[in-house]
Amino acid sequence: MINTPETADTATAGPPERRRPYLTGLFAAGLIAFGLVAGGAATMLAAPRDSVMLMQPTSIAALSPYSTVAVKGKVAEIFGNKFVIDDGSGRALVETGRRGEGGKLVAAGETLTVQGHFDDGFIHGDLLVHADGRAESLRPPRPGPRGLLDRLHGPDVETVAPGAPG
């Protein structure tokens, strides 16, 4: 048999009724795969934000290394993105990270509560609660799609004014 353009097309393609179930199955598998990917992405984007549990403040003198702590006191000194908090029993250096750059996050003499991790001789702040009830997260945004939404919509902790519903 001699291959001519007319015989080559019909020899390799097969009858149309044989190809149709194969193409339908391939199309259905593609739709299912797309649905799984889109559903996974939607689930990640709709995931709830990290919740924050407020702790009871302890004295600075009682801090133990490598622990989660909360300290309430007055801001004694400010050094860029760090400040010293004094609660009467002692003083501790608080690291605020990128959110505290410029020294505008707290004011000298202000009373506040700092929650974070105490290690290497200072507190790595995660949360600041001001005397007027405003709360500010010091955590960096999480990586990935949810972190992108955090960067667009603001910090993990919403600021609620005292007496406001919410």
Coordinates of N, CA, C and O in Angstrom, one line a residue:
M1 N 0.8 -1.2 0.0 CA 0.0 0.0 0.0 C 0.9 1.2 0.0 O 1.8 1.3 0.8
I2 N 0.5 2.2 -0.8 CA 1.3 3.4 -0.9 C 0.6 4.5 -0.1 O -0.6 4.6 -0.1
N3 N 1.5 5.1 0.7 CA 0.9 6.2 1.6 C 0.7 7.5 0.8 O 1.7 8.1 0.3
T4 N -0.5 7.9 0.7 CA -0.8 9.1 0.1 C -1.4 10.0 1.2 O -1.8 9.5 2.2
P5 N -1.5 11.3 1.0 CA -2.0 12.1 2.1 C -3.4 11.7 2.5 O -3.8 11.8 3.7
E6 N -4.2 11.2 1.6 CA -5.6 10.8 1.9 C -5.5 9.5 2.8 O -6.3 9.4 3.8
T7 N -4.7 8.5 2.5 CA -4.7 7.3 3.2 C -3.9 7.4 4.5 O -4.2 6.7 5.5
A8 N -3.0 8.3 4.6 CA -2.2 8.5 5.9 C -3.1 9.1 7.0 O -3.0 8.7 8.1
D9 N -4.0 10.0 6.6 CA -4.8 10.6 7.7 C -5.8 9.6 8.2 O -6.0 9.5 9.4
T10 N -6.4 8.8 7.4 CA -7.4 7.9 7.8 C -6.8 6.7 8.5 O -7.4 6.1 9.4
A11 N -5.5 6.3 8.2 CA -4.9 5.2 8.8 C -4.5 5.4 10.2 O -4.6 4.6 11.1
T12 N -4.0 6.6 10.5 CA -3.5 6.9 11.9 C -4.6 7.5 12.8 O -4.6 7.3 14.0
A13 N -5.6 8.2 12.2 CA -6.6 8.8 13.0 C -7.6 7.8 13.6 O -8.1 8.0 14.7
G14 N -8.0 6.8 12.8 CA -9.0 5.9 13.2 C -10.4 6.5 13.0 O -10.5 7.7 12.7
P15 N -11.4 5.7 13.2 CA -12.7 6.2 13.0 C -13.1 7.2 14.1 O -12.7 7.1 15.2
P16 N -13.9 8.2 13.7 CA -14.3 9.2 14.7 C -15.0 8.6 15.9 O -14.8 9.2 17.0
E17 N -15.8 7.6 15.8 CA -16.4 7.0 17.0 C -15.5 6.4 18.0 O -15.8 6.3 19.1
R18 N -14.3 6.0 17.6 CA -13.3 5.4 18.5 C -12.6 6.6 19.3 O -12.2 6.4 20.4
R19 N -12.4 7.7 18.6 CA -11.6 8.8 19.3 C -12.5 9.5 20.3 O -12.0 10.1 21.3
R20 N -13.8 9.6 20.1 CA -14.7 10.4 20.9 C -14.6 10.0 22.4 O -14.5 10.9 23.2
P21 N -14.7 8.8 22.8 CA -14.7 8.4 24.2 C -13.3 8.8 24.8 O -13.3 9.2 26.0
Y22 N -12.3 8.6 24.1 CA -10.9 8.9 24.6 C -10.8 10.4 24.8 O -10.3 10.8 25.9
L23 N -11.2 11.2 23.9 CA -11.2 12.7 24.1 C -12.1 13.2 25.2 O -11.8 14.0 26.0
T24 N -13.3 12.6 25.3 CA -14.2 12.9 26.4 C -13.6 12.6 27.8 O -13.7 13.4 28.7
G25 N -13.0 11.4 27.9 CA -12.3 11.1 29.1 C -11.2 12.0 29.5 O -11.0 12.4 30.6
L26 N -10.4 12.3 28.5 CA -9.3 13.2 28.7 C -9.8 14.6 29.1 O -9.2 15.2 30.0
F27 N -10.8 15.1 28.5 CA -11.4 16.4 28.9 C -11.9 16.3 30.3 O -11.8 17.3 31.1
A28 N -12.6 15.3 30.7 CA -13.2 15.1 32.0 C -12.1 15.1 33.0 O -12.2 15.7 34.1
A29 N -11.0 14.4 32.8 CA -9.8 14.3 33.7 C -9.2 15.7 33.9 O -8.8 16.1 35.0
G30 N -9.1 16.5 32.8 CA -8.6 17.8 32.9 C -9.5 18.7 33.7 O -9.0 19.5 34.5
L31 N -10.8 18.6 33.6 CA -11.7 19.4 34.4 C -11.6 19.0 35.8 O -11.7 19.9 36.7
I32 N -11.5 17.8 36.1 CA -11.4 17.3 37.5 C -10.1 17.9 38.1 O -10.1 18.4 39.3
A33 N -9.0 17.8 37.4 CA -7.7 18.3 37.9 C -7.8 19.8 38.1 O -7.3 20.3 39.2
F34 N -8.4 20.5 37.2 CA -8.6 22.0 37.4 C -9.4 22.3 38.6 O -9.1 23.2 39.4
G35 N -10.5 21.5 38.8 CA -11.3 21.7 40.0 C -10.6 21.5 41.3 O -10.8 22.2 42.3
L36 N -9.8 20.4 41.3 CA -9.0 20.2 42.5 C -8.0 21.3 42.9 O -7.9 21.7 44.0
V37 N -7.3 21.8 41.8 CA -6.4 22.9 42.1 C -7.1 24.1 42.5 O -6.7 24.8 43.4
A38 N -8.2 24.5 41.8 CA -8.9 25.7 42.2 C -9.5 25.6 43.5 O -9.5 26.5 44.3
G39 N -10.0 24.4 43.9 CA -10.6 24.2 45.2 C -9.6 24.3 46.3 O -9.8 24.9 47.4
G40 N -8.4 23.7 46.1 CA -7.3 23.9 47.1 C -6.9 25.3 47.3 O -6.6 25.7 48.4
A41 N -6.8 26.0 46.2 CA -6.4 27.5 46.3 C -7.5 28.3 47.0 O -7.1 29.1 47.9
A42 N -8.7 28.0 46.8 CA -9.8 28.7 47.4 C -9.8 28.4 48.9 O -10.0 29.2 49.8
T43 N -9.5 27.1 49.3 CA -9.5 26.7 50.7 C -8.3 27.5 51.4 O -8.5 27.9 52.5
M44 N -7.2 27.6 50.8 CA -6.1 28.3 51.4 C -6.4 29.8 51.6 O -6.0 30.4 52.6
L45 N -7.0 30.4 50.6 CA -7.4 31.8 50.7 C -8.4 32.1 51.7 O -8.5 33.1 52.4
A46 N -9.4 31.1 51.9 CA -10.4 31.3 52.9 C -10.1 30.8 54.3 O -10.9 30.9 55.2
A47 N -8.9 30.3 54.5 CA -8.5 29.8 55.8 C -8.6 30.9 56.8 O -8.2 32.0 56.6
P48 N -9.0 30.6 58.1 CA -9.1 31.6 59.1 C -7.7 32.1 59.5 O -6.7 31.4 59.4
R49 N -7.6 33.4 59.9 CA -6.4 33.9 60.4 C -6.0 33.2 61.7 O -6.8 32.7 62.4
D50 N -4.7 33.3 62.0 CA -4.2 32.8 63.2 C -4.9 33.5 64.4 O -5.0 34.7 64.4
S51 N -5.3 32.8 65.4 CA -5.9 33.4 66.5 C -4.8 33.7 67.5 O -3.8 33.1 67.6
V52 N -5.1 34.7 68.4 CA -4.2 35.1 69.4 C -4.8 34.9 70.7 O -5.9 35.4 71.0
M53 N -4.1 34.2 71.6 CA -4.6 34.1 73.0 C -3.8 35.0 73.9 O -2.6 35.0 73.9
L54 N -4.6 35.9 74.5 CA -3.9 36.9 75.4 C -3.5 36.2 76.7 O -4.3 35.4 77.3
M55 N -2.3 36.5 77.2 CA -1.8 35.9 78.4 C -1.9 36.8 79.6 O -1.9 38.0 79.4
Q56 N -1.8 36.3 80.8 CA -1.8 37.1 82.0 C -0.3 37.6 82.1 O 0.6 36.8 82.1
P57 N -0.1 38.9 82.3 CA 1.2 39.4 82.5 C 1.9 38.9 83.7 O 1.3 38.7 84.8
T58 N 3.2 38.7 83.6 CA 4.1 38.3 84.7 C 5.1 39.4 84.9 O 5.3 40.2 84.1
S59 N 5.8 39.3 86.1 CA 6.8 40.3 86.3 C 8.1 40.0 85.5 O 8.4 38.8 85.2
I60 N 8.9 41.0 85.2 CA 10.1 40.8 84.5 C 11.1 40.0 85.2 O 11.8 39.1 84.7
A61 N 11.1 40.1 86.6 CA 12.0 39.4 87.4 C 11.8 37.9 87.3 O 12.7 37.1 87.6
A62 N 10.5 37.5 87.0 CA 10.2 36.0 87.0 C 10.3 35.4 85.6 O 9.9 34.3 85.5
L63 N 10.8 36.1 84.6 CA 10.9 35.6 83.3 C 11.8 34.4 83.2 O 12.9 34.5 83.8
S64 N 11.4 33.3 82.5 CA 12.3 32.2 82.4 C 12.7 32.1 80.9 O 11.9 32.4 80.0
P65 N 14.0 31.7 80.6 CA 14.4 31.7 79.2 C 13.6 30.7 78.4 O 13.1 29.7 78.9
Y66 N 13.5 31.0 77.1 CA 12.9 30.2 76.1 C 11.4 29.9 76.4 O 11.0 28.8 76.4
S67 N 10.7 30.9 76.8 CA 9.3 30.8 77.2 C 8.4 31.9 76.5 O 8.9 32.9 76.1
T68 N 7.1 31.6 76.4 CA 6.2 32.6 75.9 C 5.8 33.4 77.1 O 5.4 32.9 78.2
V69 N 5.9 34.7 77.0 CA 5.6 35.6 78.1 C 4.7 36.8 77.8 O 4.6 37.1 76.6
A70 N 4.2 37.4 78.8 CA 3.5 38.7 78.7 C 4.0 39.6 79.8 O 4.0 39.1 81.0
V71 N 4.3 40.8 79.5 CA 4.8 41.7 80.5 C 4.1 43.1 80.4 O 3.9 43.6 79.3
K72 N 3.7 43.6 81.5 CA 3.0 44.9 81.5 C 3.9 45.9 82.3 O 4.3 45.7 83.4
G73 N 4.1 47.1 81.6 CA 4.9 48.1 82.3 C 5.0 49.4 81.4 O 4.2 49.5 80.5
K74 N 5.9 50.2 81.8 CA 6.1 51.5 81.1 C 7.3 51.5 80.2 O 8.3 50.9 80.5
V75 N 7.2 52.1 79.1 CA 8.3 52.2 78.1 C 9.3 53.2 78.7 O 9.0 54.4 78.9
A76 N 10.5 52.7 79.0 CA 11.6 53.5 79.6 C 12.4 54.2 78.5 O 12.7 55.4 78.7
E77 N 12.8 53.5 77.5 CA 13.7 54.0 76.5 C 13.4 53.4 75.1 O 12.9 52.3 75.1
I78 N 13.6 54.1 74.1 CA 13.4 53.6 72.7 C 14.7 53.7 71.9 O 15.4 54.7 71.9
F79 N 15.0 52.5 71.2 CA 16.2 52.5 70.4 C 15.8 51.9 69.0 O 15.9 50.7 68.8
G80 N 15.3 52.7 68.1 CA 14.9 52.3 66.8 C 13.7 51.3 66.9 O 12.6 51.7 67.3
N81 N 14.0 50.0 66.5 CA 12.9 49.1 66.6 C 12.9 48.3 67.9 O 12.2 47.2 68.0
K82 N 13.6 48.7 68.9 CA 13.7 48.1 70.2 C 13.3 49.1 71.2 O 13.5 50.3 71.0
F83 N 12.8 48.6 72.4 CA 12.5 49.5 73.5 C 12.7 48.8 74.8 O 12.7 47.5 74.8
V84 N 12.9 49.5 75.9 CA 13.1 49.0 77.2 C 11.8 49.2 77.9 O 11.2 50.3 78.0
I85 N 11.2 48.1 78.5 CA 10.0 48.2 79.3 C 10.4 47.9 80.8 O 11.2 47.1 81.1
D86 N 9.8 48.7 81.7 CA 10.1 48.6 83.1 C 8.8 48.4 83.9 O 7.8 49.1 83.7
D87 N 8.7 47.3 84.7 CA 7.5 47.0 85.4 C 7.7 47.1 86.9 O 6.8 46.7 87.7
G88 N 8.8 47.7 87.4 CA 9.0 47.9 88.8 C 9.9 46.8 89.4 O 10.6 47.0 90.3
S89 N 9.8 45.6 88.8 CA 10.6 44.5 89.3 C 11.9 44.3 88.5 O 12.8 43.6 88.9
G90 N 11.9 45.0 87.3 CA 13.1 44.9 86.5 C 12.8 45.5 85.1 O 11.7 46.1 84.9
R91 N 13.8 45.4 84.3 CA 13.7 46.0 82.9 C 14.0 44.9 81.9 O 14.8 44.0 82.2
A92 N 13.4 45.0 80.7 CA 13.6 44.1 79.7 C 13.6 44.8 78.3 O 12.9 45.8 78.1
L93 N 14.5 44.3 77.4 CA 14.6 44.9 76.1 C 13.6 44.1 75.2 O 13.5 42.9 75.3
V94 N 12.8 44.9 74.5 CA 11.8 44.3 73.6 C 12.1 44.5 72.2 O 12.3 45.7 71.8
E95 N 12.2 43.5 71.4 CA 12.5 43.6 69.9 C 11.1 43.6 69.2 O 10.3 42.7 69.4
T96 N 10.9 44.6 68.4 CA 9.6 44.7 67.7 C 9.7 44.4 66.2 O 8.6 44.3 65.6
G97 N 10.8 44.1 65.7 CA 10.9 43.7 64.3 C 10.7 44.9 63.4 O 10.8 46.1 63.7
R98 N 10.3 44.6 62.1 CA 10.2 45.6 61.1 C 9.1 46.6 61.4 O 9.1 47.8 61.0
R99 N 8.0 46.2 62.1 CA 6.9 47.1 62.4 C 7.3 48.2 63.3 O 6.7 49.3 63.3
G100 N 8.4 48.1 64.1 CA 8.8 49.1 65.0 C 9.9 50.0 64.5 O 10.4 50.9 65.2
E101 N 10.3 49.8 63.3 CA 11.4 50.6 62.7 C 11.0 52.1 62.7 O 9.8 52.4 62.4
G102 N 11.9 53.0 63.1 CA 11.6 54.4 63.1 C 11.2 54.9 64.5 O 11.0 56.1 64.8
G103 N 11.0 54.0 65.5 CA 10.7 54.3 66.8 C 9.3 55.0 67.0 O 9.1 55.6 68.0
K104 N 8.3 54.8 66.1 CA 7.0 55.4 66.2 C 5.9 54.5 66.8 O 4.8 54.9 66.9
L105 N 6.3 53.2 67.0 CA 5.3 52.2 67.5 C 4.8 52.5 68.9 O 3.7 52.3 69.2
V106 N 5.8 52.9 69.8 CA 5.5 53.2 71.2 C 6.0 54.6 71.5 O 6.9 55.1 70.8
A107 N 5.6 55.1 72.7 CA 6.1 56.4 73.1 C 6.7 56.2 74.5 O 6.3 55.4 75.3
A108 N 7.8 57.0 74.8 CA 8.4 56.9 76.1 C 7.4 57.3 77.2 O 6.6 58.2 77.0
G109 N 7.4 56.5 78.3 CA 6.4 56.7 79.4 C 5.1 56.1 79.2 O 4.3 56.1 80.1
E110 N 4.8 55.5 78.0 CA 3.5 54.9 77.7 C 3.5 53.5 78.5 O 4.4 52.8 78.5
T111 N 2.3 53.2 79.0 CA 2.0 51.9 79.7 C 1.4 51.0 78.7 O 0.5 51.4 78.0
L112 N 2.0 49.8 78.5 CA 1.5 48.8 77.6 C 1.8 47.4 78.0 O 2.6 47.2 79.0
T113 N 1.2 46.5 77.4 CA 1.5 45.0 77.6 C 2.1 44.5 76.4 O 1.6 44.7 75.3
V114 N 3.2 43.7 76.6 CA 3.9 43.1 75.4 C 3.8 41.6 75.6 O 4.1 41.1 76.7
Q115 N 3.5 40.9 74.5 CA 3.4 39.5 74.6 C 4.4 39.0 73.5 O 4.5 39.5 72.4
G116 N 5.2 37.9 73.9 CA 6.1 37.4 72.9 C 6.9 36.2 73.5 O 6.4 35.6 74.4
H117 N 8.1 36.0 73.0 CA 9.0 35.0 73.4 C 10.2 35.6 74.1 O 10.8 36.4 73.5
F118 N 10.6 35.1 75.3 CA 11.7 35.5 76.0 C 12.9 34.5 75.8 O 12.8 33.4 76.2
D119 N 13.9 35.0 75.1 CA 15.1 34.2 74.9 C 16.3 35.1 74.5 O 16.0 36.2 74.1
D120 N 17.5 34.6 74.7 CA 18.7 35.4 74.4 C 18.7 36.7 75.2 O 19.3 37.7 74.7
G121 N 18.0 36.8 76.3 CA 18.1 38.0 77.2 C 17.1 39.1 76.8 O 17.1 40.1 77.5
F122 N 16.2 38.9 75.8 CA 15.3 39.9 75.5 C 14.0 39.3 75.0 O 13.9 38.1 74.7
I123 N 12.9 40.1 75.0 CA 11.6 39.7 74.5 C 11.5 39.9 73.0 O 11.6 41.1 72.6
H124 N 11.2 38.9 72.3 CA 10.8 39.0 70.8 C 9.3 39.3 70.8 O 8.6 38.3 71.0
G125 N 8.9 40.5 70.6 CA 7.5 40.8 70.7 C 6.7 40.3 69.5 O 7.1 40.3 68.4
D126 N 5.5 39.7 69.9 CA 4.5 39.3 68.9 C 3.3 40.2 68.9 O 2.6 40.3 67.9
L127 N 2.9 40.8 70.1 CA 1.7 41.5 70.2 C 1.9 42.7 71.2 O 2.5 42.4 72.3
L128 N 1.5 43.8 70.9 CA 1.5 45.0 71.8 C 0.0 45.4 72.1 O -0.8 45.5 71.1
V129 N -0.3 45.6 73.3 CA -1.6 46.1 73.7 C -1.4 47.4 74.5 O -0.8 47.4 75.5
H130 N -1.9 48.5 73.9 CA -1.7 49.8 74.5 C -2.7 50.0 75.6 O -3.7 49.2 75.7
A131 N -2.5 51.0 76.4 CA -3.4 51.2 77.6 C -4.8 51.6 77.2 O -5.8 51.3 77.9
D132 N -5.0 52.1 76.0 CA -6.3 52.5 75.5 C -7.0 51.3 74.9 O -8.2 51.4 74.4
G133 N -6.4 50.1 74.9 CA -7.0 48.9 74.3 C -6.7 48.5 72.9 O -7.0 47.5 72.4
R134 N -5.9 49.4 72.2 CA -5.5 49.1 70.8 C -4.5 47.9 70.9 O -3.6 47.9 71.7
A135 N -4.6 47.0 70.0 CA -3.7 45.9 69.9 C -3.0 45.9 68.5 O -3.7 46.2 67.5
E136 N -1.7 45.7 68.5 CA -1.0 45.6 67.3 C -0.1 44.4 67.2 O 0.6 44.1 68.1
S137 N -0.3 43.7 66.1 CA 0.5 42.5 65.8 C 1.9 42.9 65.4 O 2.1 43.8 64.5
L138 N 2.9 42.2 65.9 CA 4.3 42.5 65.4 C 4.8 41.4 64.6 O 6.0 41.4 64.1
R139 N 4.0 40.4 64.3 CA 4.4 39.2 63.5 C 4.6 39.6 62.1 O 3.7 40.3 61.6
P140 N 5.5 39.0 61.4 CA 5.6 39.3 59.9 C 4.5 38.5 59.2 O 4.0 37.5 59.8
P141 N 4.1 39.0 58.1 CA 3.1 38.2 57.3 C 3.6 36.8 57.0 O 4.8 36.6 56.8
R142 N 2.7 35.9 57.0 CA 3.0 34.5 56.6 C 3.4 34.4 55.2 O 2.8 35.1 54.4
P143 N 4.2 33.4 54.8 CA 4.5 33.2 53.4 C 3.3 32.6 52.7 O 2.4 32.0 53.3
G144 N 3.3 32.8 51.4 CA 2.2 32.1 50.6 C 1.0 33.0 50.3 O 1.0 34.2 50.6
P145 N 0.0 32.5 49.8 CA -1.2 33.3 49.4 C -1.9 34.0 50.6 O -2.3 35.1 50.5
R146 N -1.9 33.3 51.7 CA -2.6 33.9 52.9 C -1.7 35.1 53.4 O -2.3 36.1 53.8
G147 N -0.4 35.0 53.3 CA 0.5 36.1 53.7 C 0.3 37.3 52.8 O 0.4 38.4 53.2
L148 N 0.1 37.0 51.5 CA -0.2 38.1 50.6 C -1.4 38.9 51.0 O -1.5 40.1 51.0
L149 N -2.5 38.2 51.4 CA -3.7 38.8 51.8 C -3.5 39.6 53.1 O -4.0 40.7 53.3
D150 N -2.6 39.1 54.0 CA -2.3 39.8 55.2 C -1.6 41.1 54.9 O -1.9 42.1 55.5
R151 N -0.7 41.1 54.0 CA 0.0 42.3 53.6 C -0.9 43.3 53.0 O -0.8 44.5 53.1
L152 N -2.0 42.9 52.2 CA -2.9 43.8 51.6 C -3.9 44.3 52.6 O -4.3 45.5 52.5
H153 N -4.3 43.5 53.6 CA -5.4 43.9 54.5 C -4.9 44.3 55.9 O -5.7 44.7 56.7
G154 N -3.6 44.2 56.2 CA -3.2 44.7 57.5 C -2.8 43.5 58.4 O -2.7 42.4 58.0
P155 N -2.5 43.9 59.6 CA -2.0 42.9 60.6 C -3.1 41.8 61.0 O -4.3 42.0 60.7
D156 N -2.6 40.8 61.7 CA -3.5 39.7 62.2 C -4.5 40.2 63.2 O -5.6 39.7 63.3
V157 N -4.1 41.2 64.0 CA -5.0 41.6 65.1 C -5.7 42.9 64.7 O -5.1 43.8 64.2
E158 N -7.0 42.9 64.7 CA -7.8 44.1 64.4 C -7.8 45.0 65.5 O -7.8 44.6 66.7
T159 N -7.7 46.3 65.2 CA -7.7 47.3 66.3 C -9.2 47.7 66.5 O -9.9 48.1 65.6
V160 N -9.6 47.5 67.8 CA -11.0 47.8 68.2 C -10.9 48.9 69.2 O -10.2 48.7 70.3
A161 N -11.5 50.0 69.0 CA -11.5 51.1 70.0 C -12.3 50.6 71.2 O -13.3 49.9 71.1
P162 N -11.9 51.0 72.4 CA -12.7 50.7 73.6 C -14.1 51.2 73.5 O -14.4 52.3 73.1
G163 N -15.1 50.4 73.9 CA -16.5 50.8 73.9 C -17.1 50.6 72.6 O -18.4 50.7 72.5
A164 N -16.4 50.3 71.5 CA -17.0 50.0 70.2 C -17.5 48.6 70.1 O -16.9 47.7 70.7
P165 N -18.5 48.4 69.4 CA -19.0 47.0 69.2 C -18.0 46.2 68.4 O -17.4 46.7 67.5
G166 N -17.8 45.0 68.8 CA -17.0 44.2 67.9 C -16.2 43.2 68.5 O -15.4 42.5 68.2

